[in-house]
Tab-separated table of C-alpha atoms in Angstrom:
chain	number	residue	atom	x	y	z
Y	1	MET	CA	-3.789	35.728	-1.314
Y	2	ARG	CA	-1.104	35.698	-4.512
Y	3	ASP	CA	-0.127	31.805	-3.122
Y	4	LEU	CA	-3.935	30.732	-2.880
Y	5	GLY	CA	-4.383	32.279	-6.325
Y	6	ALA	CA	-1.320	30.417	-7.691
Y	7	GLY	CA	-2.636	26.919	-6.357
Y	8	LEU	CA	-5.761	27.442	-8.087
Y	9	GLY	CA	-4.198	28.143	-10.715
Y	10	PHE	CA	-2.366	24.918	-10.916
Y	11	LEU	CA	-5.088	22.372	-10.677
Y	12	ILE	CA	-6.772	24.625	-13.277
Y	13	ARG	CA	-3.756	24.235	-15.180
Y	14	GLY	CA	-3.979	20.664	-14.909
Y	15	GLN	CA	-7.581	20.195	-15.858
Y	16	ARG	CA	-7.234	22.210	-18.993
Y	17	TRP	CA	-4.328	19.312	-20.021
Y	18	VAL	CA	-6.209	16.537	-19.456
Y	19	PHE	CA	-9.044	17.736	-21.260
Y	20	GLY	CA	-6.559	18.782	-23.900
Y	21	HIS	CA	-5.042	14.852	-24.515
Y	22	GLY	CA	-8.465	13.071	-23.845
Y	23	LYS	CA	-6.608	9.623	-24.160
Y	24	TRP	CA	-5.203	10.549	-20.274
Y	25	PHE	CA	-8.354	11.494	-19.263
Y	26	GLY	CA	-10.074	8.113	-19.903
Y	27	ILE	CA	-7.579	6.703	-18.448
Y	28	GLY	CA	-7.458	8.417	-15.410
Y	29	LEU	CA	-10.546	7.380	-15.108
Y	30	LEU	CA	-10.773	3.937	-14.614
Y	31	PRO	CA	-9.425	3.675	-11.191
Y	32	GLY	CA	-11.900	6.486	-9.705
Y	33	LEU	CA	-15.235	4.556	-11.020
Y	34	VAL	CA	-13.680	1.325	-8.783
Y	35	THR	CA	-13.298	3.693	-5.937
Y	36	LEU	CA	-16.685	5.500	-6.076
Y	37	VAL	CA	-19.202	2.163	-6.629
Y	38	LEU	CA	-17.481	1.125	-2.854
Y	39	TYR	CA	-17.544	4.603	-1.758
Y	40	ALA	CA	-21.364	5.104	-2.608
Y	41	GLY	CA	-22.423	1.892	-1.040
Y	42	ALA	CA	-20.446	2.758	2.330
Y	43	LEU	CA	-21.805	6.317	2.280
Y	44	VAL	CA	-25.198	5.276	2.120
Y	45	GLY	CA	-25.017	2.514	4.687
Y	46	LEU	CA	-23.939	5.634	6.287
Y	47	GLY	CA	-26.464	7.692	5.868
Y	48	TYR	CA	-29.110	5.011	7.173
Y	49	GLY	CA	-26.884	4.096	10.275
Y	50	ALA	CA	-25.773	7.781	11.098
Y	51	ASP	CA	-28.947	8.000	13.422
Y	52	ASP	CA	-29.448	4.991	14.977
Y	53	LEU	CA	-25.621	5.614	15.973
Y	54	VAL	CA	-26.341	9.068	17.737
Y	55	THR	CA	-28.814	7.771	19.720
Y	56	TRP	CA	-27.010	4.660	20.874
Y	57	ALA	CA	-23.735	6.641	22.083
Y	58	THR	CA	-26.115	9.249	23.300
Y	59	PRO	CA	-27.873	8.254	26.142
Y	60	PHE	CA	-28.263	10.695	28.351
Y	61	ALA	CA	-30.406	12.666	26.330
Y	62	ASP	CA	-33.261	10.160	26.791
Y	63	ASP	CA	-34.983	12.119	29.218
Y	64	TRP	CA	-33.957	15.153	28.045
Y	65	SER	CA	-36.752	18.250	27.893
Y	66	SER	CA	-38.572	18.277	24.065
Y	67	PRO	CA	-36.998	19.833	21.696
Y	68	TRP	CA	-33.736	19.600	23.664
Y	69	SER	CA	-32.893	16.113	22.723
Y	70	GLY	CA	-34.258	16.412	18.986
Y	71	LEU	CA	-32.212	19.240	18.823
Y	72	LEU	CA	-28.916	17.750	20.051
Y	73	ARG	CA	-29.263	14.408	18.184
Y	74	THR	CA	-30.102	15.531	14.701
Y	75	ALA	CA	-27.158	17.897	14.800
Y	76	LEU	CA	-24.713	15.355	15.505
Y	77	THR	CA	-26.530	13.433	12.843
Y	78	VAL	CA	-25.484	15.620	10.336
Y	79	LEU	CA	-21.774	16.229	12.399
Y	80	VAL	CA	-21.309	12.318	12.385
Y	81	PHE	CA	-22.305	12.116	8.364
Y	82	VAL	CA	-19.991	15.410	7.564
Y	83	LEU	CA	-17.158	13.601	9.776
Y	84	GLY	CA	-17.284	10.430	6.959
Y	85	LEU	CA	-17.936	13.017	4.366
Y	86	PHE	CA	-13.985	14.497	5.943
Y	87	LEU	CA	-12.698	10.705	5.592
Y	88	ALA	CA	-14.502	9.440	2.029
Y	89	VAL	CA	-12.859	12.710	0.556
Y	90	VAL	CA	-9.821	12.029	1.761
Y	91	THR	CA	-9.330	8.335	1.854
Y	92	PHE	CA	-11.031	8.382	-1.640
Y	93	THR	CA	-7.759	10.157	-2.889
Y	94	ALA	CA	-5.295	7.756	-1.394
Y	95	VAL	CA	-7.537	4.686	-1.972
Y	96	THR	CA	-7.677	5.827	-5.957
Y	97	LEU	CA	-4.574	6.155	-5.706
Y	98	LEU	CA	-3.562	3.073	-5.044
Y	99	VAL	CA	-5.686	0.962	-6.864
Y	100	GLY	CA	-4.843	3.456	-9.994
Y	101	GLN	CA	-0.988	3.439	-9.709
Y	102	PRO	CA	0.038	2.170	-12.694
Y	103	PHE	CA	-2.448	4.860	-14.522
Y	104	TYR	CA	-1.785	7.503	-12.705
Y	105	GLU	CA	1.891	7.289	-12.839
Y	106	SER	CA	2.139	6.858	-16.834
Y	107	LEU	CA	-0.141	10.478	-16.627
Y	108	SER	CA	1.821	11.941	-13.871
Y	109	GLU	CA	5.075	11.232	-16.558
Y	110	GLU	CA	3.210	12.523	-19.655
Y	111	VAL	CA	2.319	15.491	-18.119
Y	112	GLU	CA	6.674	15.960	-17.423
Y	113	ARG	CA	7.235	15.221	-20.348
Y	114	THR	CA	4.697	17.722	-22.686
Y	115	GLU	CA	6.410	20.520	-19.603
Y	116	GLY	CA	9.837	20.249	-21.266
Y	117	GLY	CA	12.881	18.629	-19.145
Y	118	THR	CA	14.189	15.071	-18.024
Y	119	VAL	CA	10.957	13.026	-16.484
Y	120	PRO	CA	12.727	11.518	-12.961
Y	121	GLU	CA	12.450	7.942	-12.545
Y	122	SER	CA	12.583	5.917	-9.809
Y	123	GLY	CA	14.315	2.991	-10.588
Y	124	LEU	CA	11.936	1.501	-7.701
Y	125	PRO	CA	10.279	-1.668	-9.311
Y	126	LEU	CA	6.298	-1.289	-9.350
Y	127	TRP	CA	5.675	-3.666	-6.182
Y	128	ARG	CA	8.055	-1.286	-4.006
Y	129	GLU	CA	6.294	1.612	-5.352
Y	130	LEU	CA	3.516	0.800	-4.395
Y	131	TRP	CA	4.393	-1.161	-1.062
Y	132	ILE	CA	5.509	2.585	-0.242
Y	133	SER	CA	2.356	4.182	-2.147
Y	134	ALA	CA	0.109	1.992	0.230
Y	135	ARG	CA	2.625	2.355	3.800
Y	136	ASP	CA	2.556	6.130	3.201
Y	137	SER	CA	-1.328	6.554	2.098
Y	138	VAL	CA	-1.980	4.158	6.200
Y	139	ARG	CA	0.230	6.930	7.807
Y	140	VAL	CA	-1.636	10.041	6.597
Y	141	LEU	CA	-4.982	8.749	7.080
Y	142	VAL	CA	-3.629	8.013	10.735
Y	143	ARG	CA	-2.582	11.775	10.898
Y	144	VAL	CA	-6.462	12.279	9.019
Y	145	GLY	CA	-8.227	10.359	11.863
Y	146	LEU	CA	-6.496	11.986	14.837
Y	147	TYR	CA	-7.968	15.141	13.299
Y	148	ALA	CA	-11.167	13.568	12.613
Y	149	VAL	CA	-11.471	12.945	16.317
Y	150	LEU	CA	-10.337	16.235	16.997
Y	151	LEU	CA	-12.905	17.441	15.081
Y	152	PHE	CA	-15.587	15.647	15.861
Y	153	ALA	CA	-14.829	16.905	19.441
Y	154	LEU	CA	-14.651	20.298	19.132
Y	155	GLY	CA	-18.515	19.923	17.457
Y	156	PHE	CA	-19.830	19.551	20.521
Y	157	VAL	CA	-18.806	22.851	20.982
Y	158	PRO	CA	-21.632	25.273	20.631
Y	159	VAL	CA	-21.572	27.976	17.461
Y	160	ALA	CA	-17.838	27.787	16.769
Y	161	GLY	CA	-18.695	23.872	16.828
Y	162	GLN	CA	-21.004	23.935	13.672
Y	163	THR	CA	-19.194	27.212	11.943
Y	164	VAL	CA	-15.540	27.634	12.176
Y	165	VAL	CA	-14.438	23.053	12.969
Y	166	PRO	CA	-16.410	22.940	9.802
Y	167	VAL	CA	-13.965	25.041	7.867
Y	168	ILE	CA	-10.862	23.878	9.699
Y	169	GLY	CA	-12.069	21.070	7.926
Y	170	PHE	CA	-12.682	21.516	4.820
Y	171	CYS	CA	-8.872	23.214	5.202
Y	172	VAL	CA	-6.896	19.963	6.705
Y	173	THR	CA	-8.937	17.901	3.712
Y	174	GLY	CA	-7.307	19.883	1.612
Y	175	TYR	CA	-3.419	19.861	2.618
Y	176	PHE	CA	-3.816	15.842	2.765
Y	177	LEU	CA	-5.912	15.903	-0.304
Y	178	ALA	CA	-2.712	18.214	-2.353
Y	179	GLU	CA	-0.173	15.553	-0.522
Y	180	GLU	CA	-1.495	12.596	-1.582
Y	181	LEU	CA	-1.897	13.954	-5.141
Y	182	THR	CA	1.512	15.357	-5.521
Y	183	ALA	CA	2.824	12.040	-3.601
Y	184	VAL	CA	2.758	10.499	-7.361
Y	185	ALA	CA	5.379	13.205	-8.889
Y	186	LEU	CA	7.422	13.955	-5.369
Y	187	GLN	CA	8.070	9.987	-5.217
Y	188	ARG	CA	9.967	9.680	-8.533
Y	189	ARG	CA	12.088	12.580	-6.763
Y	190	GLY	CA	13.037	10.767	-4.055
Y	191	MET	CA	11.169	12.641	-1.377
Y	192	ALA	CA	9.925	10.420	1.869
Y	193	LEU	CA	6.854	11.440	3.286
Y	194	LYS	CA	8.810	13.294	6.226
Y	195	GLU	CA	9.606	15.932	3.509
Y	196	ARG	CA	6.737	15.902	1.170
Y	197	LEU	CA	5.150	17.623	4.554
Y	198	ALA	CA	7.685	19.853	4.979
Y	199	LEU	CA	7.643	21.659	1.587
Y	200	LEU	CA	3.588	21.242	1.789
Y	201	ARG	CA	4.349	22.955	4.955
Y	202	GLY	CA	6.881	25.220	4.011
Y	203	HIS	CA	4.100	26.873	1.177
Y	204	ARG	CA	0.421	25.908	3.241
Y	205	MET	CA	-1.343	28.994	1.211
Y	206	ARG	CA	-0.818	28.080	-2.458
Y	207	THR	CA	-0.843	24.314	-0.903
Y	208	LEU	CA	-4.843	25.350	0.558
Y	209	GLY	CA	-5.375	27.034	-2.791
Y	210	PHE	CA	-4.688	23.268	-4.752
Y	211	GLY	CA	-6.576	21.489	-2.522
Y	212	VAL	CA	-9.533	23.026	-0.863
Y	213	PRO	CA	-11.444	23.963	-3.569
Y	214	LEU	CA	-11.101	19.949	-5.166
Y	215	GLY	CA	-12.158	18.841	-1.518
Y	216	LEU	CA	-15.218	20.782	-1.938
Y	217	ALA	CA	-15.316	19.334	-5.232
Y	218	PHE	CA	-14.652	15.751	-4.240
Y	219	MET	CA	-17.886	16.127	-2.380
Y	220	LEU	CA	-20.028	15.344	-5.267
Y	221	PRO	CA	-18.914	11.587	-5.787
Y	222	PHE	CA	-19.135	11.531	-9.565
Y	223	VAL	CA	-17.429	15.220	-10.134
Y	224	ALA	CA	-14.624	13.556	-7.874
Y	225	VAL	CA	-14.316	10.699	-10.447
Y	226	PHE	CA	-14.374	13.305	-13.584
Y	227	LEU	CA	-11.947	15.661	-11.925
Y	228	MET	CA	-9.169	13.195	-10.355
Y	229	PRO	CA	-7.720	12.898	-13.920
Y	230	GLY	CA	-7.036	16.210	-13.668
Y	231	ALA	CA	-6.571	17.368	-10.079
Y	232	VAL	CA	-3.207	14.662	-11.126
Y	233	ALA	CA	-2.106	16.544	-13.376
Y	234	GLY	CA	-2.517	19.720	-11.651
Y	235	ALA	CA	-0.819	18.049	-8.761
Y	236	THR	CA	2.129	17.275	-10.488
Y	237	LEU	CA	2.695	20.555	-12.442
Y	238	LEU	CA	2.045	21.785	-8.360
Y	239	ALA	CA	5.201	19.121	-7.315
Y	240	ARG	CA	7.144	20.829	-10.205
Y	241	GLY	CA	6.941	23.826	-9.120
Y	242	LEU	CA	7.480	23.554	-5.117
Y	243	VAL	CA	10.544	21.358	-6.327
Y	244	GLY	CA	11.518	25.077	-8.856
Y	245	GLU	CA	11.245	22.996	-11.949
Y	246	ASP	CA	8.153	24.673	-13.354
Y	247	GLY	CA	9.361	26.980	-16.633
Y	248	ARG	CA	5.846	28.743	-16.203
Y	249	ASP	CA	5.561	31.880	-14.435
Y	250	GLU	CA	3.794	32.500	-10.917
Y	251	ASP	CA	1.908	35.206	-12.257
Y	252	ASP	CA	0.151	33.033	-14.365
Y	253	ASP	CA	-0.986	30.686	-12.341
Y	254	GLU	CA	-2.118	33.418	-10.057
Y	255	ALA	CA	-3.318	34.868	-12.792
Y	256	ALA	CA	-6.006	31.979	-13.667
Y	257	GLY	CA	-6.907	31.199	-10.283
Y	258	ARG	CA	-8.338	35.034	-10.476
Y	259	ALA	CA	-9.898	34.785	-13.605
Y	260	ALA	CA	-11.934	31.351	-12.277
Y	261	ALA	CA	-13.066	33.567	-9.345
Y	262	GLY	CA	-13.878	35.890	-10.929
Y	263	LYS	CA	-15.627	33.630	-13.354
Y	264	GLY	CA	-17.547	32.266	-9.979
Y	265	ARG	CA	-18.509	36.006	-8.589
Y	266	THR	CA	-19.723	36.726	-12.061
Y	267	ALA	CA	-21.774	33.890	-12.155
Y	268	ALA	CA	-23.144	34.161	-8.873
Y	269	GLU	CA	-24.036	37.782	-9.599
Y	270	GLY	CA	-26.364	36.630	-12.845
């Protein structure tokens, strides 16, 4: 729980940073708005076509008696849309980071500059950085796709498929969201994808504490756009913490996470 709170603390610090630097908040909004328009159209199309897709994929249920055929297809339609959201949440970050690479790189560097210490530089030309980002994003999305197929198959398991599987899905989403976002700062430090994944696995709970709440928030498209600049800032702070460059005490981040959770409980009780 300590590391979960620390991860949430980095996310909160990132949001505070961009709201305290309005110029960078505005710059960070632009790529997300462009990507949002594209993804909104895709999700609307999926919403209208999911039931037809499920009907086509389950011809064996045509002869089932009522209400079993309807229940199966309704459950699968919901599952297809949830998996579509799952992929949208993860790929939204990758595509937005690719579209906004120069913007987010500058934002991340400014965060490091204000936090003190030297700002690492990759020394690579922009086209090379874009190529590496695109290549690594494809590799991550292949991994996400494999998880999506597995989770879709497990969704057919009674009870567990409608309870445990979605929870696992959110954890997978949060983990890979954190990877995509921390890549902005970690690539500047010369860390390849394999090294970044190993670093995040070594701090799994802190990574989930950062990524899972963000993944849940990203389920709402407009929220995703407005949180994206702070997510990049927070991921930069998280990356500094993971490599031991954050001069701030971890207890401060854990306390921030506990405070946010406490406010949420108070609001719910009220």
